[in-house]
Short mmCIF file of C-alpha atoms in Angstrom, two decimals:
data_model
loop_
_atom_site.label_atom_id
_atom_site.label_comp_id
_atom_site.label_asym_id
_atom_site.label_seq_id
_atom_site.Cartn_x
_atom_site.Cartn_y
_atom_site.Cartn_z
CA MET A 432 -15.86 -4.96 22.88
CA ARG A 433 -12.98 -7.74 23.24
CA ILE A 434 -11.24 -7.57 19.44
CA VAL A 435 -8.20 -9.37 17.99
CA PHE A 436 -6.66 -7.89 15.86
CA MET A 437 -5.34 -9.28 12.31
CA GLY A 438 -2.49 -7.07 9.85
CA THR A 439 0.93 -6.64 8.92
CA PRO A 440 2.14 -3.50 7.42
CA THR A 441 2.45 -0.10 8.34
CA PHE A 442 -1.12 0.87 7.49
CA ALA A 443 -2.40 -1.15 9.52
CA ALA A 444 -0.72 -0.55 12.26
CA LYS A 445 -1.91 2.69 11.61
CA VAL A 446 -4.90 1.18 11.86
CA LEU A 447 -4.68 -0.53 15.18
CA ALA A 448 -2.89 2.54 17.05
CA LYS A 449 -6.41 4.24 16.20
CA LEU A 450 -8.50 1.13 17.61
CA VAL A 451 -6.37 0.49 20.70
CA ASP A 452 -7.23 3.90 22.14
CA ALA A 453 -10.85 2.67 22.54
CA HIS A 454 -11.43 -1.03 23.07
CA GLU A 455 -9.73 -3.88 24.38
CA VAL A 456 -7.60 -4.93 21.82
CA VAL A 457 -6.78 -8.46 23.32
CA ALA A 458 -4.74 -10.61 20.63
CA VAL A 459 -3.36 -9.48 17.65
CA VAL A 460 -2.37 -11.72 14.68
CA SER A 461 0.38 -10.47 12.11
CA GLN A 462 2.18 -12.25 9.44
CA PRO A 463 5.37 -13.81 10.27
CA ASP A 464 9.04 -11.99 9.51
CA ARG A 465 10.17 -12.54 6.97
CA ALA A 466 12.26 -9.11 5.99
CA LYS A 467 15.74 -9.27 7.47
CA ASP A 468 18.71 -6.17 8.98
CA ARG A 469 22.20 -6.99 7.32
CA LYS A 470 23.48 -8.88 9.70
CA GLY A 471 20.32 -11.30 9.77
CA ASN A 472 18.19 -9.88 12.54
CA ALA A 473 14.48 -10.38 11.75
CA ILE A 474 12.86 -7.78 11.10
CA PHE A 475 9.52 -6.89 12.92
CA THR A 476 6.37 -6.38 10.68
CA PRO A 477 5.03 -3.12 11.90
CA VAL A 478 1.54 -4.76 13.35
CA LYS A 479 3.74 -6.58 15.82
CA GLU A 480 6.15 -3.33 16.33
CA PHE A 481 3.48 -1.21 17.72
CA ALA A 482 1.25 -4.51 19.31
CA LEU A 483 4.84 -5.30 21.65
CA SER A 484 5.32 -1.42 22.60
CA LYS A 485 1.48 -1.24 23.76
CA ASN A 486 2.27 -4.28 24.99
CA ILE A 487 -0.12 -6.76 23.20
CA PRO A 488 0.06 -10.46 22.64
CA VAL A 489 1.24 -10.99 19.65
CA PHE A 490 0.99 -14.41 17.23
CA GLN A 491 2.52 -15.11 14.46
CA TYR A 492 0.61 -18.16 12.39
CA GLU A 493 2.45 -19.73 8.91
CA LYS A 494 -1.11 -21.29 7.78
CA ILE A 495 -3.68 -19.31 10.49
CA LYS A 496 -6.65 -22.06 9.46
CA LEU A 497 -4.49 -24.45 11.72
CA HIS A 498 -5.25 -22.57 15.08
CA VAL A 499 -9.25 -22.35 14.78
CA ASP A 500 -8.53 -23.43 18.77
CA GLU A 501 -6.59 -20.38 20.24
CA LEU A 502 -8.87 -17.65 18.01
CA LYS A 503 -11.73 -18.98 19.90
CA ALA A 504 -9.88 -19.35 23.56
CA PHE A 505 -9.67 -15.63 22.98
CA CYS A 506 -13.86 -15.23 23.44
CA ALA A 507 -13.68 -12.33 21.22
CA ASP A 508 -16.72 -9.99 20.24
CA ILE A 509 -15.13 -8.87 16.74
CA PHE A 510 -11.91 -9.75 14.85
CA VAL A 511 -11.17 -6.38 12.64
CA THR A 512 -8.23 -7.20 9.63
CA ALA A 513 -6.62 -4.39 7.93
CA ALA A 514 -3.96 -5.84 4.82
CA TYR A 515 -3.43 -8.92 7.10
CA GLY A 516 -2.06 -10.90 4.16
CA GLN A 517 -3.95 -14.87 4.89
CA ILE A 518 -7.24 -16.32 3.43
CA LEU A 519 -9.56 -17.14 6.25
CA SER A 520 -11.91 -20.04 6.59
CA GLN A 521 -15.29 -20.03 6.95
CA GLU A 522 -14.41 -21.24 10.31
CA ILE A 523 -12.74 -18.91 11.41
CA ILE A 524 -15.50 -16.25 10.37
CA ASP A 525 -17.88 -17.91 12.52
CA ILE A 526 -15.74 -17.86 15.62
CA PRO A 527 -16.71 -14.07 16.92
CA ARG A 528 -20.39 -12.93 18.05
CA PHE A 529 -19.96 -10.28 15.16
CA GLY A 530 -17.49 -11.82 12.95
CA ILE A 531 -15.06 -9.86 11.03
CA VAL A 532 -14.70 -6.90 9.42
CA ASN A 533 -11.73 -5.27 7.06
CA VAL A 534 -10.96 -2.13 6.60
CA HIS A 535 -10.00 -1.92 3.11
CA ALA A 536 -7.65 0.76 1.18
CA SER A 537 -10.15 1.60 -1.90
CA LEU A 538 -14.00 2.30 -2.81
CA LEU A 539 -15.27 -0.90 -3.16
CA PRO A 540 -16.50 -3.39 -5.09
CA LYS A 541 -13.68 -1.12 -7.15
CA TYR A 542 -10.12 -2.75 -6.65
CA ARG A 543 -10.56 -5.92 -4.90
CA GLY A 544 -7.31 -7.41 -4.01
CA SER A 545 -3.53 -7.20 -2.56
CA SER A 546 -2.88 -4.08 -4.36
CA PRO A 547 -5.62 -1.48 -4.60
CA ILE A 548 -3.93 1.78 -4.08
CA GLN A 549 -1.25 1.28 -5.97
CA ALA A 550 -3.99 0.34 -8.68
CA ALA A 551 -6.24 4.05 -8.20
CA ILE A 552 -3.06 5.56 -8.70
CA LEU A 553 -1.55 3.92 -12.13
CA ASN A 554 -4.91 4.73 -13.40
CA GLY A 555 -5.64 8.34 -12.78
CA ASP A 556 -7.96 7.89 -10.59
CA GLU A 557 -8.28 11.86 -8.80
CA GLU A 558 -10.23 9.50 -5.85
CA THR A 559 -10.21 6.60 -3.76
CA GLY A 560 -10.81 5.90 -0.17
CA VAL A 561 -11.67 3.61 2.25
CA THR A 562 -14.96 0.49 2.74
CA ILE A 563 -15.41 -1.45 5.88
CA MET A 564 -16.42 -4.11 4.70
CA GLN A 565 -17.86 -7.71 6.80
CA THR A 566 -15.76 -10.48 5.34
CA GLU A 567 -17.26 -13.28 4.13
CA ILE A 568 -15.37 -16.15 1.46
CA GLY A 569 -14.66 -14.38 -1.34
CA MET A 570 -12.06 -11.38 -2.73
CA ASP A 571 -13.57 -8.59 -1.05
CA THR A 572 -16.92 -9.34 -1.67
CA GLY A 573 -18.90 -8.71 1.53
CA ASP A 574 -20.99 -6.34 2.65
CA ILE A 575 -20.23 -2.77 2.55
CA LEU A 576 -20.72 -1.25 6.40
CA SER A 577 -19.73 2.01 5.72
CA ALA A 578 -17.32 3.78 2.43
CA ARG A 579 -15.29 7.15 2.94
CA LYS A 580 -13.67 8.85 -0.09
CA VAL A 581 -10.50 10.77 -0.28
CA LYS A 582 -8.81 12.56 -2.47
CA ILE A 583 -5.39 11.25 -4.34
CA GLY A 584 -3.90 15.13 -5.59
CA GLY A 585 0.08 14.06 -6.09
CA MET A 586 0.07 11.63 -3.73
CA ASN A 587 2.18 8.52 -4.16
CA THR A 588 1.58 5.05 -2.52
CA GLY A 589 3.56 5.64 1.04
CA GLU A 590 1.32 9.01 1.25
CA LEU A 591 -1.74 7.88 0.34
CA SER A 592 -1.43 5.24 2.30
CA ASP A 593 -1.05 6.67 4.92
CA ALA A 594 -4.02 9.42 4.68
CA LEU A 595 -6.47 6.45 4.00
CA ALA A 596 -5.31 4.74 7.05
CA ASP A 597 -5.68 8.32 9.52
CA VAL A 598 -9.17 7.88 7.62
CA GLY A 599 -9.46 4.03 7.90
CA GLY A 600 -9.13 3.81 12.07
CA GLU A 601 -11.48 6.85 11.91
CA LEU A 602 -14.26 4.78 10.18
CA LEU A 603 -13.80 2.13 11.32
CA LEU A 604 -14.85 3.42 15.32
CA GLU A 605 -18.29 4.30 13.76
CA THR A 606 -18.12 1.14 12.66
CA LEU A 607 -17.92 -0.58 14.81
CA SER A 608 -19.79 1.93 17.65
CA ALA A 609 -22.96 1.73 14.97
CA ILE A 610 -22.68 -2.66 15.11
CA GLU A 611 -22.42 -2.67 18.87
CA SER A 612 -25.78 -0.55 19.32
CA GLY A 613 -26.93 -2.15 16.25
CA ALA A 614 -27.98 1.06 14.29
CA LEU A 615 -25.53 -0.65 10.80
CA LYS A 616 -27.57 -1.05 7.51
CA PRO A 617 -25.23 -3.11 5.00
CA GLN A 618 -25.17 -3.08 1.55
CA LYS A 619 -24.58 -5.54 -0.39
CA GLN A 620 -21.86 -4.86 -3.37
CA ASP A 621 -22.62 -4.74 -6.67
CA ASN A 622 -20.40 -7.71 -8.91
CA SER A 623 -21.57 -6.18 -12.04
CA LEU A 624 -19.47 -2.76 -11.42
CA ALA A 625 -16.42 -4.95 -9.72
CA VAL A 626 -12.26 -4.81 -10.32
CA SER A 627 -9.59 -6.27 -9.38
CA CYS A 628 -5.92 -5.51 -8.82
CA LYS A 629 -3.14 -7.92 -8.35
CA LYS A 630 0.03 -8.01 -6.34
CA ILE A 631 2.28 -5.70 -8.01
CA SER A 632 5.45 -7.41 -9.45
CA LYS A 633 9.28 -5.85 -9.33
CA ASP A 634 8.45 -6.11 -13.26
CA ALA A 635 6.53 -3.61 -13.67
CA ALA A 636 9.02 -1.66 -11.67
CA LEU A 637 11.21 -1.25 -15.60
CA LEU A 638 9.59 1.67 -17.07
CA ASN A 639 8.72 1.78 -20.29
CA TRP A 640 9.52 5.48 -21.99
CA GLU A 641 7.18 4.54 -24.93
CA SER A 642 4.53 5.35 -23.12
CA SER A 643 2.92 8.77 -22.05
CA SER A 644 4.70 11.02 -19.70
CA GLN A 645 1.41 10.84 -17.76
CA GLU A 646 1.34 6.98 -17.37
CA LEU A 647 5.02 7.09 -16.50
CA TYR A 648 4.24 9.92 -14.06
CA ASN A 649 0.94 7.24 -12.09
CA THR A 650 3.92 4.37 -12.15
CA ILE A 651 6.06 6.10 -10.20
CA ARG A 652 4.19 7.45 -7.24
CA ALA A 653 2.27 4.05 -6.68
CA LEU A 654 5.77 2.04 -7.01
CA ASN A 655 7.01 4.82 -4.50
CA PRO A 656 8.24 3.56 -1.95
CA ASN A 657 7.90 -0.05 -3.07
CA PRO A 658 9.20 -1.60 -5.27
CA VAL A 659 10.44 1.78 -7.19
CA ALA A 660 10.77 2.83 -10.62
CA TYR A 661 13.58 2.04 -12.53
CA THR A 662 15.65 2.11 -15.61
CA LEU A 663 18.25 1.60 -17.13
CA TYR A 664 21.10 3.94 -18.29
CA LYS A 665 24.71 2.81 -19.71
CA ALA A 666 23.05 -0.37 -18.50
CA GLU A 667 22.89 0.93 -14.90
CA ARG A 668 19.74 0.49 -12.76
CA ILE A 669 18.61 4.02 -11.77
CA LYS A 670 15.63 4.03 -9.42
CA ILE A 671 13.41 7.00 -9.29
CA TYR A 672 11.41 7.66 -6.58
CA GLU A 673 9.46 11.61 -8.05
CA ALA A 674 9.11 13.11 -11.41
CA GLU A 675 6.33 16.03 -13.22
CA CYS A 676 5.25 16.25 -15.95
CA VAL A 677 6.36 19.03 -18.61
CA ASP A 678 6.09 20.67 -21.74
CA CYS A 679 8.85 18.49 -24.28
CA LYS A 680 8.71 16.43 -26.80
CA GLY A 681 11.51 14.48 -28.07
CA GLU A 682 12.04 10.40 -29.35
CA ALA A 683 11.34 8.35 -26.20
CA GLY A 684 13.90 8.11 -23.82
CA LYS A 685 16.35 10.71 -24.57
CA ILE A 686 17.50 13.36 -22.30
CA LEU A 687 16.70 16.65 -23.29
CA CYS A 688 18.16 18.38 -20.88
CA ALA A 689 20.60 17.71 -18.23
CA ASP A 690 22.11 20.96 -16.23
CA ARG A 691 20.80 22.34 -13.35
CA LYS A 692 18.88 25.18 -14.66
CA ASN A 693 16.43 23.29 -16.44
CA GLY A 694 17.18 19.82 -14.55
CA LEU A 695 17.13 16.13 -15.89
CA VAL A 696 14.31 16.03 -18.45
CA ILE A 697 13.41 12.69 -20.43
CA ALA A 698 11.24 12.86 -23.90
CA CYS A 699 8.61 9.67 -23.48
CA GLY A 700 6.23 8.36 -25.94
CA GLU A 701 3.90 11.21 -25.43
CA GLY A 702 5.01 14.40 -23.87
CA ALA A 703 8.49 14.41 -21.24
CA LEU A 704 9.13 13.43 -17.68
CA ARG A 705 11.90 16.02 -15.57
CA ILE A 706 12.79 13.75 -13.00
CA LYS A 707 12.48 15.07 -9.34
CA LYS A 708 14.38 12.59 -6.96
CA LEU A 709 17.11 9.70 -8.32
CA GLN A 710 19.20 7.20 -7.01
CA ALA A 711 21.87 5.40 -8.34
CA PRO A 712 22.71 1.78 -7.33
CA GLY A 713 25.21 2.07 -4.31
CA LYS A 714 23.81 5.41 -3.51
CA LYS A 715 21.89 7.88 -1.86
CA ILE A 716 18.41 9.16 -2.94
CA MET A 717 19.09 12.44 -4.21
CA SER A 718 17.16 15.42 -6.29
CA GLU A 719 18.50 15.96 -9.16
CA SER A 720 20.74 18.90 -8.67
CA GLU A 721 22.77 17.01 -6.34
CA TYR A 722 22.68 13.98 -8.62
CA LEU A 723 23.41 16.93 -11.58
CA ASN A 724 26.37 18.14 -9.45
CA GLY A 725 28.32 14.31 -9.20
CA ASN A 726 27.31 12.44 -12.56
CA LYS A 727 27.45 14.16 -15.95
CA LEU A 728 24.85 12.96 -18.22
CA ALA A 729 25.05 13.51 -21.73
CA VAL A 730 22.21 15.69 -23.77
CA GLY A 731 21.09 12.80 -26.66
CA ASP A 732 22.06 10.00 -24.88
CA TYR A 733 19.12 7.40 -24.16
CA PHE A 734 17.65 6.31 -20.54
CA GLY A 735 16.01 2.32 -20.81
CA LYS A 736 19.42 1.36 -22.26
#
């Protein structure tokens, strides 16, 4: 099929990589390049970078709704979206003969919205998955075309995103074949089971040591690689990338251990966390042993102050 692909982050780029080997991707639409390097040069979105490497034309619209005629000119059979980042109007949805399908990183109707991967980890879910849905007006409310489960285990958001993208890309190819053959039977979502999730704010990254160790463990995984959970120690912001729950007790935020043998252990409202990877201001990401080699932390001091 002739396909216009719309997506922006790494998740979408991995899905696109599966798609280009099986179908004719005539154009790629991505969000404008907003990130910049230290010299002020624009950093391409992951989808744009991949598309250009395959010599696929890339279009970056500030407001896609203003470019209906351009989208019609591609004469695509179907549009595919994956974490694109803009709402599509009915006029755009009606352009391709097979409509628009979206690769969504959750098992709909659970986790409609912009942060389904983080939401699943934050809530301590044991599994999540990918849904291929038919796009309609409404936030992830369209008919379910196919879905596949993925175990979460101890993965963080970056790791789970990669796993879901791999599964989603394969599932997308199967679904497109079924659409083309007419074998697909869409299923309505049960709106009574819908769970919504919002974009993760940077404010959510500050760890509250009054929370349980399990809650903080989930938060640290959910916010890795972005925006990254952090705590304060003597007014410095310490980013925490990896931790594990341990069976210790103490006053919330109190440093219980800080040596190479026992590691860096912080008491929580319930249980405790051993910090495995962290980053001090202006320094590289370090293991706990590397950090403790160059930083003296006193048992009895507190994180979060």
